[in-house]
Coordinates of C-alpha atoms in Angstrom, one line a residue:
Chain A
M1 CA -49.9 -7.8 16.0
A2 CA -46.3 -7.3 14.7
E3 CA -45.8 -4.8 11.8
T4 CA -45.3 -6.6 8.5
V5 CA -41.6 -6.2 7.2
L6 CA -41.8 -7.6 4.1
K7 CA -44.9 -8.2 1.6
I8 CA -44.9 -9.6 -1.4
E9 CA -47.7 -9.2 -3.9
N10 CA -48.2 -11.3 -6.9
L11 CA -44.3 -11.1 -7.7
G12 CA -43.3 -13.0 -10.7
I13 CA -40.4 -13.2 -13.2
S14 CA -40.5 -15.0 -17.0
F15 CA -37.2 -15.7 -18.9
G16 CA -37.9 -15.6 -22.3
G17 CA -40.9 -18.4 -22.4
L18 CA -39.8 -19.4 -18.7
K19 CA -42.3 -18.4 -16.4
A20 CA -39.2 -18.7 -13.3
V21 CA -41.8 -17.6 -10.2
Q22 CA -45.8 -17.2 -10.5
N23 CA -48.0 -15.2 -8.5
L24 CA -46.0 -15.3 -5.7
N25 CA -47.6 -13.9 -2.5
L26 CA -46.2 -13.9 1.2
E27 CA -45.7 -11.4 3.8
I28 CA -43.5 -11.3 6.8
K29 CA -44.2 -10.2 10.1
E30 CA -41.6 -8.1 12.0
K31 CA -38.5 -10.2 13.6
Q32 CA -39.7 -14.0 12.5
L33 CA -38.2 -16.5 10.7
Y34 CA -39.5 -17.1 7.8
G35 CA -38.8 -20.6 5.2
L36 CA -38.5 -20.8 1.8
V37 CA -38.1 -24.3 0.3
G38 CA -38.8 -26.5 -2.4
P39 CA -36.9 -28.7 -4.7
N40 CA -34.0 -27.9 -6.8
G41 CA -34.9 -25.7 -9.9
A42 CA -38.4 -24.6 -7.7
G43 CA -37.4 -20.4 -8.3
K44 CA -36.2 -20.1 -4.7
T45 CA -33.1 -18.1 -5.7
T46 CA -35.1 -15.8 -8.2
V47 CA -37.2 -15.0 -5.9
F48 CA -33.8 -13.0 -3.4
N49 CA -32.8 -12.0 -6.7
M50 CA -35.9 -10.4 -7.0
I51 CA -36.2 -8.8 -3.5
T52 CA -32.6 -8.1 -4.1
G53 CA -32.6 -6.0 -7.2
V54 CA -30.5 -8.4 -9.0
Y55 CA -33.3 -9.1 -11.4
K56 CA -36.3 -6.5 -12.4
P57 CA -39.7 -9.0 -11.7
T58 CA -41.8 -9.3 -14.7
T59 CA -44.8 -8.9 -13.0
G60 CA -46.0 -8.0 -9.0
T61 CA -44.2 -6.0 -6.4
F62 CA -42.7 -6.0 -3.1
Y63 CA -43.0 -3.6 -0.1
L64 CA -40.2 -3.3 2.8
C65 CA -42.5 -2.0 5.7
G66 CA -44.7 -0.2 3.3
E67 CA -42.3 1.3 1.0
N68 CA -42.1 0.0 -2.5
L69 CA -39.1 -1.4 -3.8
T70 CA -39.9 -3.0 -6.9
G71 CA -37.4 -2.3 -9.6
K72 CA -35.0 -0.4 -7.3
S73 CA -30.5 -0.9 -7.7
Q74 CA -28.9 -3.4 -5.3
E75 CA -27.7 -0.3 -3.4
T76 CA -30.4 1.5 -3.6
I77 CA -32.1 -1.9 -1.8
N78 CA -29.3 -2.7 0.7
H79 CA -29.6 1.1 2.1
K80 CA -33.3 0.2 2.3
G81 CA -32.4 -2.6 4.9
I82 CA -32.6 -5.8 2.7
A83 CA -29.4 -7.8 2.9
R84 CA -28.2 -11.1 1.7
T85 CA -25.8 -13.4 1.3
F86 CA -25.1 -15.9 -1.5
Q87 CA -25.8 -19.7 -2.4
N88 CA -22.2 -19.9 -3.9
I89 CA -20.0 -17.9 -1.0
R90 CA -19.3 -14.4 -2.4
L91 CA -17.0 -13.1 -0.1
F92 CA -14.3 -10.5 -0.4
N93 CA -11.3 -13.1 -0.7
N94 CA -7.9 -10.8 -0.9
M95 CA -9.3 -8.8 2.1
T96 CA -8.7 -10.2 6.1
V97 CA -11.9 -10.9 7.5
I98 CA -12.3 -7.7 9.9
R99 CA -12.0 -5.4 6.8
N100 CA -14.8 -7.7 4.9
V101 CA -17.1 -6.3 7.9
M102 CA -16.0 -2.8 7.6
V103 CA -16.9 -3.1 3.9
G104 CA -20.1 -4.1 5.1
L105 CA -20.6 -0.6 7.7
H106 CA -19.1 1.5 4.7
N107 CA -22.9 3.3 4.4
Q108 CA -24.4 3.3 7.8
P109 CA -24.8 7.2 8.3
E110 CA -22.6 7.4 11.6
Y111 CA -19.6 6.1 10.0
K112 CA -19.8 9.2 7.2
C113 CA -16.9 10.8 6.2
G114 CA -15.6 12.1 2.3
M115 CA -13.0 11.3 0.6
F116 CA -10.8 14.2 0.9
T117 CA -11.0 13.6 4.6
S118 CA -9.5 10.5 4.2
M119 CA -6.8 12.1 1.4
L120 CA -5.9 14.3 3.7
R121 CA -6.2 12.8 7.3
L122 CA -8.4 14.9 9.4
P123 CA -9.2 13.4 12.6
R124 CA -12.9 12.9 11.3
H125 CA -11.2 10.1 9.4
F126 CA -9.4 8.1 12.7
K127 CA -12.7 8.7 14.3
V128 CA -14.3 6.9 11.9
E129 CA -12.1 4.3 11.2
K130 CA -11.9 3.3 14.6
A131 CA -15.2 3.5 15.2
M132 CA -15.7 0.7 12.1
R133 CA -13.5 -1.7 13.9
Q134 CA -15.0 -0.9 16.8
R135 CA -18.4 -2.1 15.8
A136 CA -17.1 -4.9 13.2
K137 CA -15.3 -6.4 16.2
E138 CA -18.8 -6.6 18.2
I139 CA -20.7 -8.3 14.6
L140 CA -17.7 -10.1 14.4
E141 CA -18.3 -11.6 18.3
V142 CA -21.8 -12.3 17.6
V143 CA -21.2 -14.5 14.6
G144 CA -18.0 -16.4 16.4
L145 CA -15.3 -15.3 13.9
L146 CA -13.1 -12.7 16.5
E147 CA -10.4 -15.1 16.4
E148 CA -9.9 -15.0 12.8
R149 CA -10.3 -11.5 12.1
N150 CA -6.8 -10.8 11.1
S151 CA -7.1 -14.2 8.2
L152 CA -7.2 -13.7 4.5
A153 CA -10.9 -14.3 4.0
C154 CA -9.9 -16.5 1.2
N155 CA -8.3 -18.8 3.9
L156 CA -11.7 -19.8 6.3
P157 CA -12.8 -23.3 6.6
Y158 CA -16.1 -23.2 4.1
G159 CA -18.4 -22.9 7.3
K160 CA -16.4 -20.0 8.8
Q161 CA -16.6 -18.1 5.2
R162 CA -20.5 -18.8 5.6
K163 CA -20.4 -17.5 8.9
L164 CA -18.1 -14.4 7.4
E165 CA -21.2 -13.7 4.9
I166 CA -23.8 -13.2 7.6
A167 CA -21.4 -11.1 9.6
R168 CA -20.9 -9.1 6.3
A169 CA -24.4 -8.6 5.8
L170 CA -25.2 -7.6 9.2
A171 CA -23.0 -4.9 9.1
T172 CA -25.4 -2.9 6.8
S173 CA -27.9 -3.0 9.7
P174 CA -30.8 -4.5 8.0
K175 CA -34.7 -4.7 8.2
L176 CA -34.8 -8.1 6.5
L177 CA -31.8 -10.5 6.1
C178 CA -32.3 -12.8 3.8
L179 CA -29.7 -16.2 4.5
D180 CA -29.1 -18.0 0.9
E181 CA -28.8 -21.6 2.2
P182 CA -26.5 -20.8 4.6
A183 CA -26.1 -24.1 6.4
A184 CA -25.0 -25.9 3.0
G185 CA -22.0 -27.9 3.3
M186 CA -21.7 -27.5 7.3
N187 CA -21.6 -30.6 9.3
P188 CA -23.9 -31.2 12.0
H189 CA -22.2 -29.9 14.7
E190 CA -22.0 -27.2 12.3
T191 CA -25.4 -26.5 11.8
Q192 CA -26.4 -26.7 15.0
E193 CA -24.1 -23.9 16.1
L194 CA -25.7 -22.2 12.9
M195 CA -28.9 -22.4 14.1
D196 CA -28.2 -20.8 17.7
I197 CA -26.1 -18.1 15.8
I198 CA -29.2 -17.2 13.9
R199 CA -31.5 -16.7 16.7
L200 CA -28.9 -14.9 18.6
I201 CA -28.8 -12.9 15.6
R202 CA -32.3 -11.9 15.7
E203 CA -32.8 -10.8 19.4
Q204 CA -29.5 -8.9 19.2
F205 CA -29.7 -6.9 16.0
N206 CA -34.0 -6.7 15.7
V207 CA -33.4 -8.2 12.6
T208 CA -36.3 -10.4 10.5
I209 CA -34.8 -13.4 8.9
L210 CA -35.9 -14.9 5.2
L211 CA -34.0 -18.0 4.8
I212 CA -33.6 -20.6 1.9
E213 CA -32.5 -24.0 3.2
H214 CA -33.2 -27.6 2.2
D215 CA -32.2 -29.3 5.7
M216 CA -35.3 -30.0 6.5
K217 CA -34.0 -30.5 10.1
F218 CA -32.9 -27.2 10.0
V219 CA -35.8 -25.4 8.6
S220 CA -38.4 -27.4 11.6
G221 CA -36.1 -26.5 14.2
L222 CA -35.6 -22.3 13.1
C223 CA -39.1 -21.5 11.2
D224 CA -41.6 -19.9 12.3
E225 CA -43.8 -20.1 8.8
L226 CA -43.0 -21.2 5.8
T227 CA -43.5 -21.0 1.9
V228 CA -42.7 -23.9 -0.8
L229 CA -42.7 -23.0 -3.7
N230 CA -42.4 -26.0 -6.8
F231 CA -41.7 -24.9 -10.5
G232 CA -42.5 -21.0 -9.7
T233 CA -45.3 -21.8 -8.0
V234 CA -46.6 -22.1 -4.3
L235 CA -47.2 -25.6 -3.2
A236 CA -48.0 -24.3 0.3
Q237 CA -47.7 -21.3 2.8
G238 CA -48.1 -21.4 6.5
E239 CA -46.9 -22.2 9.9
T240 CA -44.0 -24.9 9.4
K241 CA -45.4 -28.1 10.9
E242 CA -48.8 -27.7 8.8
A243 CA -47.0 -27.0 5.6
L244 CA -44.5 -29.3 5.8
Q245 CA -47.5 -32.6 6.3
D246 CA -49.2 -30.9 2.9
P247 CA -49.7 -33.7 0.9
E248 CA -48.7 -32.0 -2.0
V249 CA -45.4 -30.5 -0.4
I250 CA -44.7 -34.6 0.6
R251 CA -45.7 -35.3 -3.4
A252 CA -43.0 -33.1 -4.4
Y253 CA -40.7 -34.2 -2.6
I254 CA -40.7 -37.6 -2.3
G255 CA -42.8 -38.1 -5.7
G256 CA -45.5 -40.7 -6.1
Chain B
M1 CA 9.8 4.6 24.4
S2 CA 7.0 1.8 23.5
K3 CA 5.5 4.5 21.9
F4 CA 7.9 4.9 19.1
R5 CA 8.2 1.3 18.6
N6 CA 4.8 1.4 18.2
V7 CA 4.6 3.6 15.5
K8 CA 4.3 1.8 12.0
W9 CA 7.1 3.0 10.3
K10 CA 6.8 -0.3 7.7
Q11 CA 3.9 2.5 6.2
Y12 CA 6.3 5.5 5.9
V13 CA 10.1 3.7 4.3
A14 CA 8.8 5.2 1.3
Y15 CA 8.0 8.7 2.0
L16 CA 11.3 8.3 3.7
L17 CA 13.5 7.5 1.2
L18 CA 12.0 9.4 -1.5
I19 CA 12.4 13.0 0.8
A20 CA 16.1 11.8 1.7
A21 CA 16.5 11.1 -2.0
T22 CA 15.1 14.6 -3.1
C23 CA 17.3 16.5 -0.4
Y24 CA 20.4 14.8 -1.2
F25 CA 19.8 15.6 -5.1
G26 CA 18.2 18.8 -4.3
F27 CA 21.3 19.7 -2.4
F28 CA 23.7 19.4 -5.5
G29 CA 20.7 21.0 -8.1
L30 CA 20.2 24.1 -6.3
Q31 CA 23.9 24.1 -6.7
R32 CA 23.9 23.3 -9.8
S33 CA 26.5 20.9 -9.9
L34 CA 24.5 18.1 -11.8
D35 CA 25.7 16.6 -14.8
R36 CA 22.7 16.4 -17.5
I37 CA 22.4 12.8 -17.7
T38 CA 21.3 12.8 -13.6
T39 CA 18.7 15.3 -14.2
I40 CA 17.0 14.3 -16.7
L41 CA 17.1 10.4 -15.5
L42 CA 15.5 12.4 -12.7
E43 CA 13.0 13.8 -14.3
K44 CA 11.7 10.9 -16.3
A45 CA 11.9 9.1 -12.8
A46 CA 9.9 11.5 -11.4
V47 CA 7.7 11.2 -14.4
A48 CA 7.4 7.4 -15.1
M49 CA 6.4 7.1 -10.8
I50 CA 3.7 9.6 -10.9
L51 CA 2.4 7.8 -14.0
A52 CA 2.6 4.2 -12.4
V53 CA 1.5 5.2 -8.6
S54 CA -1.8 6.2 -10.5
L55 CA -2.4 3.2 -12.9
N56 CA -2.3 0.9 -10.3
L57 CA -4.8 2.7 -8.5
V58 CA -6.9 1.4 -11.6
V59 CA -5.4 -1.8 -12.7
G60 CA -4.1 -3.2 -9.1
F61 CA -7.0 -1.5 -6.3
L62 CA -9.8 -1.5 -8.9
G63 CA -8.7 -4.6 -11.1
E64 CA -9.6 -3.2 -14.3
L65 CA -7.5 -3.4 -17.2
S66 CA -6.4 0.4 -18.6
L67 CA -4.0 0.8 -21.3
G68 CA -4.9 4.2 -22.4
H69 CA -2.6 6.1 -19.1
A70 CA -0.4 7.4 -22.0
G71 CA -3.9 8.6 -23.8
F72 CA -4.4 11.0 -20.1
M73 CA -0.6 11.5 -20.2
C74 CA -1.0 13.4 -23.7
V75 CA -4.0 15.8 -22.2
G76 CA -2.0 16.9 -19.6
A77 CA 1.3 17.7 -21.5
Y78 CA -0.4 19.4 -24.9
L79 CA -3.0 21.4 -22.0
G80 CA 0.0 22.0 -19.8
A81 CA 2.3 22.9 -22.5
K82 CA 0.0 25.1 -24.3
T83 CA -0.8 27.1 -20.8
A84 CA 2.4 27.8 -19.9
V85 CA 3.8 29.1 -23.4
A86 CA 0.3 31.3 -23.3
L87 CA 1.4 32.1 -19.6
T88 CA 4.8 32.7 -20.2
A89 CA 3.9 35.3 -23.1
S90 CA 2.0 37.4 -21.3
M91 CA 4.1 37.0 -17.9
G92 CA 7.4 37.0 -18.6
P93 CA 10.1 35.2 -17.2
G94 CA 10.9 35.5 -13.6
N95 CA 7.2 33.3 -12.7
E96 CA 8.5 29.9 -13.9
L97 CA 6.9 28.6 -10.6
V98 CA 3.8 30.6 -10.9
I99 CA 3.6 29.4 -14.5
L100 CA 4.5 25.5 -13.6
L101 CA 1.8 25.4 -10.7
I102 CA -1.0 27.0 -12.9
S103 CA 0.1 24.7 -15.9
L104 CA -0.3 21.8 -13.6
L105 CA -3.1 22.8 -12.7
V106 CA -4.6 23.2 -15.8
G107 CA -3.4 20.0 -16.8
G108 CA -4.4 17.6 -14.7
V109 CA -7.7 19.1 -14.0
A110 CA -8.3 18.7 -18.1
A111 CA -7.1 14.6 -17.7
A112 CA -9.4 14.2 -14.9
V113 CA -12.5 15.1 -17.1
C114 CA -11.3 13.0 -19.7
G115 CA -11.4 10.4 -16.6
V116 CA -14.8 11.0 -16.1
V117 CA -15.4 10.6 -19.8
I118 CA -13.7 7.0 -20.2
G119 CA -15.3 6.5 -16.6
L120 CA -18.6 6.9 -18.0
P121 CA -18.6 3.6 -20.6
A122 CA -15.9 1.7 -18.0
L123 CA -18.9 1.7 -16.1
R124 CA -20.7 -0.7 -18.6
L125 CA -17.3 -2.8 -19.7
R126 CA -15.7 -4.7 -17.5
G127 CA -12.3 -6.9 -18.5
D128 CA -10.9 -7.3 -21.8
Y129 CA -13.4 -5.0 -23.0
L130 CA -12.7 -2.0 -21.4
A131 CA -8.9 -2.5 -21.9
I132 CA -10.0 -2.2 -25.6
V133 CA -12.0 1.0 -24.8
T134 CA -9.2 2.8 -23.1
L135 CA -6.5 1.8 -25.6
A136 CA -8.8 3.2 -28.4
F137 CA -8.8 6.0 -26.6
G138 CA -5.7 6.8 -25.4
E139 CA -5.0 6.4 -29.5
I140 CA -8.1 8.6 -30.2
V141 CA -6.9 11.2 -27.9
R142 CA -3.4 11.2 -29.5
S143 CA -4.3 11.2 -33.2
I144 CA -7.3 14.5 -32.7
F145 CA -3.7 16.3 -30.7
E146 CA -1.9 15.3 -34.2
N147 CA -4.5 16.2 -36.8
L148 CA -5.8 19.6 -35.2
P149 CA -4.8 22.4 -37.2
D150 CA -1.2 23.3 -36.7
E151 CA -2.1 26.9 -35.3
M152 CA -3.6 25.1 -32.2
F153 CA -1.5 22.1 -31.1
G154 CA 1.0 22.4 -33.6
G155 CA 0.1 19.5 -35.4
S156 CA 2.4 16.1 -36.2
L157 CA 5.4 18.6 -36.1
G158 CA 4.8 19.3 -32.1
Q159 CA 2.8 21.6 -29.5
Q160 CA 6.2 24.1 -28.4
A161 CA 6.8 23.4 -24.6
V162 CA 8.5 25.2 -22.0
R163 CA 11.2 23.9 -20.5
Y164 CA 12.4 24.6 -16.8
I165 CA 15.3 25.2 -15.1
R166 CA 16.7 21.9 -15.4
H167 CA 18.5 22.0 -12.4
H168 CA 15.6 22.2 -10.5
L169 CA 12.5 20.7 -12.4
F170 CA 13.4 17.4 -10.9
I171 CA 13.3 18.2 -7.4
I172 CA 9.3 20.0 -8.1
G173 CA 9.3 16.9 -9.9
F174 CA 10.3 14.3 -6.6
I175 CA 7.6 16.7 -4.5
L176 CA 5.5 15.9 -6.4
V177 CA 6.1 11.9 -6.4
I178 CA 5.7 12.6 -2.7
L179 CA 2.4 14.3 -3.0
T180 CA 0.9 11.5 -5.0
L181 CA 1.9 8.9 -3.5
A182 CA 0.3 10.6 -0.5
I183 CA -3.0 11.2 -2.1
I184 CA -3.2 7.9 -3.3
Q185 CA -1.5 5.8 -0.3
N186 CA -4.2 7.7 1.9
F187 CA -7.5 7.3 -0.4
I188 CA -6.3 3.2 -0.9
R189 CA -6.1 3.3 3.3
S190 CA -9.2 4.8 4.4
K191 CA -13.1 3.3 3.8
H192 CA -13.0 4.3 0.4
G193 CA -9.9 2.5 -0.6
R194 CA -11.4 -0.8 1.3
A195 CA -14.6 -0.2 -0.8
V196 CA -12.9 -0.6 -3.9
T197 CA -10.6 -3.1 -3.6
S198 CA -14.3 -4.7 -2.6
I199 CA -15.3 -4.0 -5.9
R200 CA -11.8 -5.7 -7.2
D201 CA -13.0 -8.9 -5.1
S202 CA -16.0 -9.2 -6.2
E203 CA -18.5 -6.8 -7.8
I204 CA -21.5 -8.7 -7.4
A205 CA -20.9 -9.0 -3.3
A206 CA -19.7 -5.2 -3.2
R207 CA -23.3 -4.8 -4.8
A208 CA -25.2 -6.4 -2.4
T209 CA -23.5 -4.7 0.5
G210 CA -24.2 -1.9 -0.7
I211 CA -21.7 -0.1 -2.0
N212 CA -22.0 2.6 -5.0
V213 CA -20.0 0.6 -7.5
T214 CA -21.0 3.5 -9.8
K215 CA -19.4 5.9 -8.0
Y216 CA -16.6 4.6 -6.9
K217 CA -15.2 3.1 -10.4
L218 CA -15.6 6.6 -12.2
M219 CA -13.8 7.8 -8.7
V220 CA -11.3 6.1 -9.3
F221 CA -10.9 6.7 -13.0
T222 CA -10.7 10.4 -12.2
I223 CA -8.2 10.1 -9.3
S224 CA -6.1 8.1 -11.8
A225 CA -6.7 10.4 -14.5
F226 CA -5.7 14.1 -12.8
F227 CA -2.7 12.3 -12.0
A228 CA -1.6 11.2 -14.7
G229 CA -2.5 14.9 -16.7
I230 CA -0.2 15.9 -13.5
A231 CA 2.7 13.5 -15.1
G232 CA 2.3 14.7 -18.6
V233 CA 2.6 18.2 -17.5
L234 CA 5.6 17.8 -16.0
F235 CA 7.1 16.2 -18.6
S236 CA 6.2 18.9 -20.9
F237 CA 8.5 20.5 -18.7
T238 CA 11.0 18.1 -19.7
Q239 CA 10.5 19.4 -23.7
N240 CA 11.1 21.6 -25.9
K241 CA 8.6 20.1 -28.3
V242 CA 5.7 17.9 -26.8
Q243 CA 5.2 15.5 -29.9
P244 CA 2.3 13.4 -30.5
T245 CA 4.6 10.3 -31.1
T246 CA 5.6 10.2 -27.1
F247 CA 2.4 9.1 -26.3
D248 CA 1.7 5.9 -28.0
Y249 CA 0.5 2.5 -27.4
N250 CA 3.8 1.5 -26.3
Y251 CA 4.2 3.8 -23.6
S252 CA 1.0 3.0 -22.1
I253 CA 2.5 -0.6 -21.8
E254 CA 5.3 0.9 -20.4
I255 CA 3.7 2.1 -17.9
L256 CA 1.6 -1.1 -17.6
V257 CA 4.9 -3.3 -17.4
M258 CA 5.9 -1.0 -14.5
V259 CA 2.9 -1.7 -12.6
V260 CA 3.1 -5.2 -13.1
L261 CA 6.5 -6.0 -12.6
G262 CA 6.4 -3.8 -8.9
G263 CA 3.2 -6.1 -8.2
M264 CA -0.4 -4.8 -8.4
G265 CA -2.1 -3.4 -5.9
S266 CA 1.7 -2.4 -3.7
L267 CA 2.4 1.0 -4.4
N268 CA 5.9 0.8 -3.3
G269 CA 6.6 -1.6 -5.6
S270 CA 5.6 0.4 -8.4
L271 CA 7.8 3.1 -6.9
I272 CA 10.9 0.9 -7.2
A273 CA 9.9 -0.9 -10.6
A274 CA 9.2 2.7 -12.3
L275 CA 12.9 3.5 -10.9
L276 CA 14.5 0.1 -12.4
I277 CA 12.6 1.0 -16.2
T278 CA 13.7 4.1 -16.1
Y279 CA 17.4 3.5 -15.5
L280 CA 17.2 0.2 -17.7
N281 CA 15.9 2.3 -20.3
E282 CA 18.1 4.9 -19.9
Q283 CA 21.4 2.4 -19.9
L284 CA 19.7 0.6 -22.9
Q285 CA 19.3 4.0 -24.9
I286 CA 23.1 4.6 -24.7
V287 CA 24.1 0.9 -25.4
L288 CA 22.2 0.3 -28.4
T289 CA 22.9 1.9 -31.0
G290 CA 21.7 2.4 -34.8
D291 CA 19.7 -0.2 -36.3
L292 CA 19.9 -1.9 -32.5
A293 CA 18.1 0.7 -31.2
V294 CA 14.6 -0.9 -32.0
L295 CA 15.6 -4.0 -29.6
R296 CA 15.1 -1.6 -26.9
G297 CA 11.4 -2.2 -27.0
L298 CA 11.7 -5.5 -26.6
M299 CA 12.3 -4.9 -22.8
Y300 CA 8.7 -5.1 -21.5
A301 CA 8.2 -8.0 -23.4
L302 CA 10.3 -10.1 -22.5
V303 CA 10.1 -8.7 -18.9
M304 CA 5.9 -9.5 -19.1
I305 CA 6.2 -12.8 -20.8
L306 CA 9.3 -13.3 -17.9
L307 CA 7.0 -12.2 -14.9
V308 CA 4.0 -14.2 -16.0
I309 CA 6.1 -17.5 -16.3
Y310 CA 7.6 -16.6 -12.9
R311 CA 4.4 -16.1 -11.0
N312 CA 2.2 -19.1 -12.5
A313 CA 5.0 -21.9 -13.8
P314 CA 4.3 -24.7 -11.0
A315 CA 7.9 -26.1 -11.7
L316 CA 9.2 -23.0 -9.9
K317 CA 6.7 -23.3 -7.0
V318 CA 9.1 -24.4 -4.7
F319 CA 11.8 -21.6 -5.8
R320 CA 9.4 -18.9 -5.4
E321 CA 8.7 -20.2 -2.0
K322 CA 11.9 -20.1 -0.7
A323 CA 12.8 -16.6 -2.6
S324 CA 9.7 -14.6 -1.3
I325 CA 10.9 -11.9 0.2
K326 CA 7.7 -12.5 3.1
N327 CA 9.5 -15.8 3.9
L328 CA 13.1 -14.5 4.2
L329 CA 11.9 -12.0 6.5
A330 CA 10.4 -14.3 8.6
K331 CA 13.4 -16.0 8.9
L332 CA 15.3 -13.3 10.3
K333 CA 13.4 -12.3 12.5
T334 CA 11.3 -15.0 14.8
H335 CA 7.7 -13.8 12.8
D336 CA 5.3 -15.5 15.3
P337 CA 2.2 -15.1 12.6
S338 CA 0.0 -16.4 14.7
K339 CA 0.2 -14.1 17.1
I340 CA -2.7 -11.9 16.8
H341 CA -1.5 -8.1 17.2
D342 CA -4.9 -5.6 18.1
D343 CA -4.3 -3.8 15.0
E344 CA -6.7 -5.5 12.3
A345 CA -6.8 -2.8 10.3
S346 CA -3.8 -1.6 10.3
W347 CA -2.3 -1.5 6.5
D348 CA 1.6 -2.9 6.6
R349 CA 0.6 -6.2 7.6
V350 CA -2.7 -6.7 5.1
P351 CA -1.8 -8.1 1.8
T352 CA -3.3 -5.7 -1.0
K353 CA -1.7 -7.7 -3.8
I354 CA -3.5 -9.6 -6.2
M355 CA -1.9 -11.9 -9.1
V356 CA -1.3 -11.2 -12.7
D357 CA -3.8 -13.3 -14.2
E358 CA -7.2 -12.2 -11.7
V359 CA -6.8 -8.6 -13.5
L360 CA -5.4 -10.0 -17.1
S361 CA -7.9 -12.8 -17.9
V362 CA -11.4 -11.4 -16.6
D363 CA -13.6 -14.1 -18.1
I364 CA -17.4 -13.3 -18.6
Q365 CA -19.4 -15.7 -18.7
P366 CA -22.2 -15.5 -21.6
Q367 CA -25.0 -16.7 -18.9
S368 CA -24.0 -14.0 -16.2
P369 CA -27.2 -11.6 -15.7
Y370 CA -24.4 -9.1 -15.3
T371 CA -23.2 -9.4 -18.6
P372 CA -23.8 -5.3 -20.5
D373 CA -25.2 -7.0 -23.9
K374 CA -28.1 -9.1 -21.8
Q375 CA -29.5 -6.0 -19.6
W376 CA -29.4 -4.5 -23.3
K377 CA -31.7 -7.0 -24.2
E378 CA -34.1 -6.7 -21.5
E379 CA -34.1 -2.9 -21.9
K380 CA -35.5 -3.8 -25.4

């Protein structure tokens, strides 16, 4: 039996009188590809914001590998091992592709280097920079952006910007990678490519992946398990095939 | 030979030019054959360059608008002058250099402490709000020094200062400029600098990537304030008296104009702009006498307005592209931008500049969960 990576218990948040998410329970096993789907406004991104520390949940707790991270700051949660991408891409636009990834490597213990070491250009600084560049190149190769490493992040086409966000999140060596609509705005060819990349990432980086997506083909082709949300409550949960055939889910999506 | 060609000499041009200038003028300075106007100009230029480079760290690289740089300088100048006076009284003549170095340290550290103090609220405020706080800080510091009892810092008459040997001070000033440039440039061209620029580009993403935003903002404010303090001490040694009126709001704007004119995020640009503005200022002081002297203040406004128009006017777009130095250089040598060189992280080919309006107009949406007042409500 695989180990539980993320465990969410009774998680909920309300903004004033609006209960955006209520009573969410889910458990993600190691190296699982877990999907979070639901119609617009169902509260999927809110769940992401809670487990990455942007919002503080009003009720409930969540654990990463058994450690309670509820209410911790974004930085701490990232250090503990949850990395995310954003629905509306947020890259460091004025920096090159490789340096975007190198920012992700910033907090890795093996690249530790004090401020004064850098200011005085001690040998350690050069060693660390070289190692970081090497590692960043390896990560970029996985997502297929090695060729573009010198261009500015804002000059990349949309699909590649999404891949770069994934690469940057991966650079923080997370245990759990949260992808917020990774395939949004991509054409079918790019979507297919992204599916392969996500599978490859899971194998190479030993990472558990939680993703939000609207593209049902993408979800059913990729995810092992699903949680379907509607108006902040869980509609269905379980194996992808079964969850998608649940009559409640079909009604929420198609109506009737 | 190929190894020599690989040295990215572009990175070191500023140092080479500064060292050359120091040697050239220093040679005449040691012989005491420079005239008064030149030495004073060089001293002022050194002070301005340190200020501009240190402010660029906050405005250009961290992307926060700080209008209180003269305040940090004021702290440095007053405490440096006070230390120098006290030390001169106890140590006597002959120890000028030692006194200068100790004063520099005292002034710099005192300003750095103020940097921490102003950095703490800066973590909660952003954009225009931070600009207002720093603006107020500068004015508060100035009026504190002005209104303290006369025995402490001389009140509105000003603090007595020790004038350093005129022919030598600018050499020390230029050495300080080189050190400042080296330290700030090394900071920026390291993983720490990368973290700082990432905060500038997207604070939300920087947080999500695990960058300790609080730590880096505080760090940048402190470093910047430290060097502003150093510049203040250096300034105090060029004067017989440190007067509070020097460090008013206009002085902060003057430094900001240097940074904007030189290009935010470009340290070399700051150096050039600081030189240019100091020189123009001196020349205008000679030309504009009497009632016309008021017009000198107009220069900054004009420079700022023209710059913003030039950068943004759609009608000038074609001209801008034609006249951009980058494109002119590309014409000179057959530069192939599509060719990938294996020096990704090298800094001379990485643009660090940002546009003026990216910093000057930060809009905070009321709905954003990151606005300070919303968090405050949640805490309640």
